[in-house]
Amino acid sequence: MLVAYLAPALMAGAGGVASGQSGLTMAAFTSIAGTSAVVALLIGSWLQRRARARPWTTALPRTMVAAILAVGAAVIAGLVGWFASRWLPAHTSMVDTAWLARLQFDLPISAAVAAVIVSWRWRRQNP
């Protein structure tokens, strides 16, 4: 899980620094890397514990398993990002900032990438 946090944090952070986008640099260490780590933990745990009970995880080609999990994770994360970017400013003292608007994009992209990497590696070890 540490790698699932550090890799996107360093890559997106470097991109933010190189392009001069302070919002991207901040998001790299919060929403982007945090989402990646959480999704990697959840999908990795689910695959380790429940995959044998769900034969589609080993019956389908690796690309399909990765695509299904990536789309599922992206949809859920996108809904969380949309809800948070709307609900937090309306119900808390948080001001509607650019960081909240980024959640709608950062969360689903990070979730999809993490889901693909974790499922791809898991499937390689469990043919």
Coordinates of C-alpha atoms in Angstrom, one line a residue:
M1 CA 0.0 0.0 0.0
L2 CA 2.9 2.3 0.6
V3 CA 3.9 2.0 -3.1
A4 CA 0.3 2.6 -4.1
Y5 CA 0.6 5.9 -2.2
L6 CA 4.1 7.0 -3.1
A7 CA 4.2 6.3 -6.8
P8 CA 1.2 8.5 -7.8
A9 CA 2.2 11.1 -5.2
L10 CA 5.7 11.5 -6.6
M11 CA 4.7 11.3 -10.3
A12 CA 1.8 13.8 -10.0
G13 CA 3.7 15.9 -7.6
A14 CA 6.6 16.1 -10.1
G15 CA 4.2 17.0 -12.8
G16 CA 2.7 19.8 -10.7
V17 CA 6.1 21.2 -9.8
A18 CA 7.4 21.0 -13.4
S19 CA 4.3 22.7 -14.8
G20 CA 3.9 25.2 -12.0
Q21 CA 0.5 23.9 -11.0
S22 CA 0.3 24.2 -7.2
G23 CA -3.2 22.7 -7.2
L24 CA -1.8 19.5 -8.9
T25 CA 1.1 19.4 -6.5
M26 CA -1.3 19.6 -3.5
A27 CA -3.7 17.1 -5.0
A28 CA -0.8 14.7 -5.7
F29 CA -0.2 14.1 -2.0
T30 CA -3.9 14.2 -0.9
S31 CA -6.7 13.1 -3.2
I32 CA -4.6 11.4 -5.9
A33 CA -2.3 9.3 -3.8
G34 CA -4.8 8.8 -1.1
T35 CA -7.4 7.4 -3.5
S36 CA -4.8 5.2 -5.1
A37 CA -3.8 3.7 -1.8
V38 CA -7.3 3.1 -0.6
V39 CA -8.4 1.5 -3.8
A40 CA -5.3 -0.6 -3.9
L41 CA -6.0 -1.8 -0.4
L42 CA -9.7 -2.5 -1.0
I43 CA -9.3 -4.3 -4.3
G44 CA -6.2 -6.2 -3.3
S45 CA -7.9 -7.4 -0.1
W46 CA -11.0 -8.3 -2.0
L47 CA -9.1 -10.3 -4.6
Q48 CA -7.0 -12.1 -2.0
R49 CA -10.1 -13.1 0.1
R50 CA -13.0 -13.4 -2.3
A51 CA -11.6 -14.1 -5.8
R52 CA -11.8 -17.9 -5.4
A53 CA -15.5 -17.6 -4.7
R54 CA -15.9 -15.6 -7.9
P55 CA -14.6 -17.7 -10.7
W56 CA -14.9 -14.8 -13.2
T57 CA -11.8 -13.3 -11.7
T58 CA -9.7 -16.2 -13.0
A59 CA -11.9 -17.3 -16.0
L60 CA -11.9 -14.1 -17.9
P61 CA -8.8 -12.8 -19.7
R62 CA -6.6 -10.5 -17.6
T63 CA -7.4 -7.4 -19.6
M64 CA -11.2 -7.9 -19.0
V65 CA -10.8 -8.4 -15.3
A66 CA -8.6 -5.3 -15.1
A67 CA -11.1 -3.3 -17.2
I68 CA -14.1 -4.4 -15.2
L69 CA -12.5 -3.5 -11.9
A70 CA -11.2 -0.2 -13.2
V71 CA -14.6 0.9 -14.5
G72 CA -16.2 -0.2 -11.3
A73 CA -13.7 1.6 -9.1
A74 CA -13.8 4.7 -11.3
V75 CA -17.6 4.9 -11.2
I76 CA -17.7 4.6 -7.4
A77 CA -14.8 7.1 -6.9
G78 CA -16.5 9.5 -9.4
L79 CA -19.7 9.4 -7.4
V80 CA -17.8 10.0 -4.2
G81 CA -15.9 12.9 -5.8
W82 CA -19.1 14.4 -7.2
F83 CA -20.9 14.1 -3.9
A84 CA -18.0 15.5 -1.9
S85 CA -17.5 18.5 -4.2
R86 CA -21.2 19.3 -3.9
W87 CA -22.0 18.3 -0.3
L88 CA -19.0 19.6 1.6
P89 CA -19.3 23.3 0.6
A90 CA -23.1 23.2 1.2
H91 CA -23.0 21.6 4.6
T92 CA -19.6 22.5 6.2
S93 CA -17.5 25.6 6.6
M94 CA -15.3 24.5 3.6
V95 CA -15.3 27.1 0.9
D96 CA -15.9 25.9 -2.6
T97 CA -12.2 25.7 -3.7
A98 CA -10.5 24.5 -6.8
W99 CA -9.4 21.5 -4.7
L100 CA -13.0 20.3 -4.2
A101 CA -13.7 20.8 -7.9
R102 CA -10.6 18.6 -8.8
L103 CA -12.1 15.7 -6.8
Q104 CA -14.5 14.9 -9.6
F105 CA -11.6 14.1 -11.8
D106 CA -8.8 13.1 -9.5
L107 CA -10.7 10.4 -7.7
P108 CA -12.0 8.3 -10.7
I109 CA -8.7 8.5 -12.5
S110 CA -6.6 7.5 -9.5
A111 CA -9.1 4.7 -8.7
A112 CA -9.0 3.3 -12.2
V113 CA -5.2 3.3 -12.4
A114 CA -4.9 1.6 -9.0
A115 CA -7.5 -1.0 -9.9
V116 CA -5.8 -1.9 -13.1
I117 CA -2.3 -2.2 -11.6
V118 CA -3.5 -4.2 -8.6
S119 CA -5.8 -6.6 -10.6
W120 CA -3.2 -7.0 -13.3
R121 CA -0.5 -8.0 -10.9
W122 CA -2.8 -10.2 -8.9
R123 CA -4.0 -12.0 -12.0
R124 CA -0.4 -12.6 -13.1
Q125 CA 0.3 -14.4 -9.9
N126 CA -3.1 -16.3 -10.0
P127 CA -3.6 -17.5 -13.5

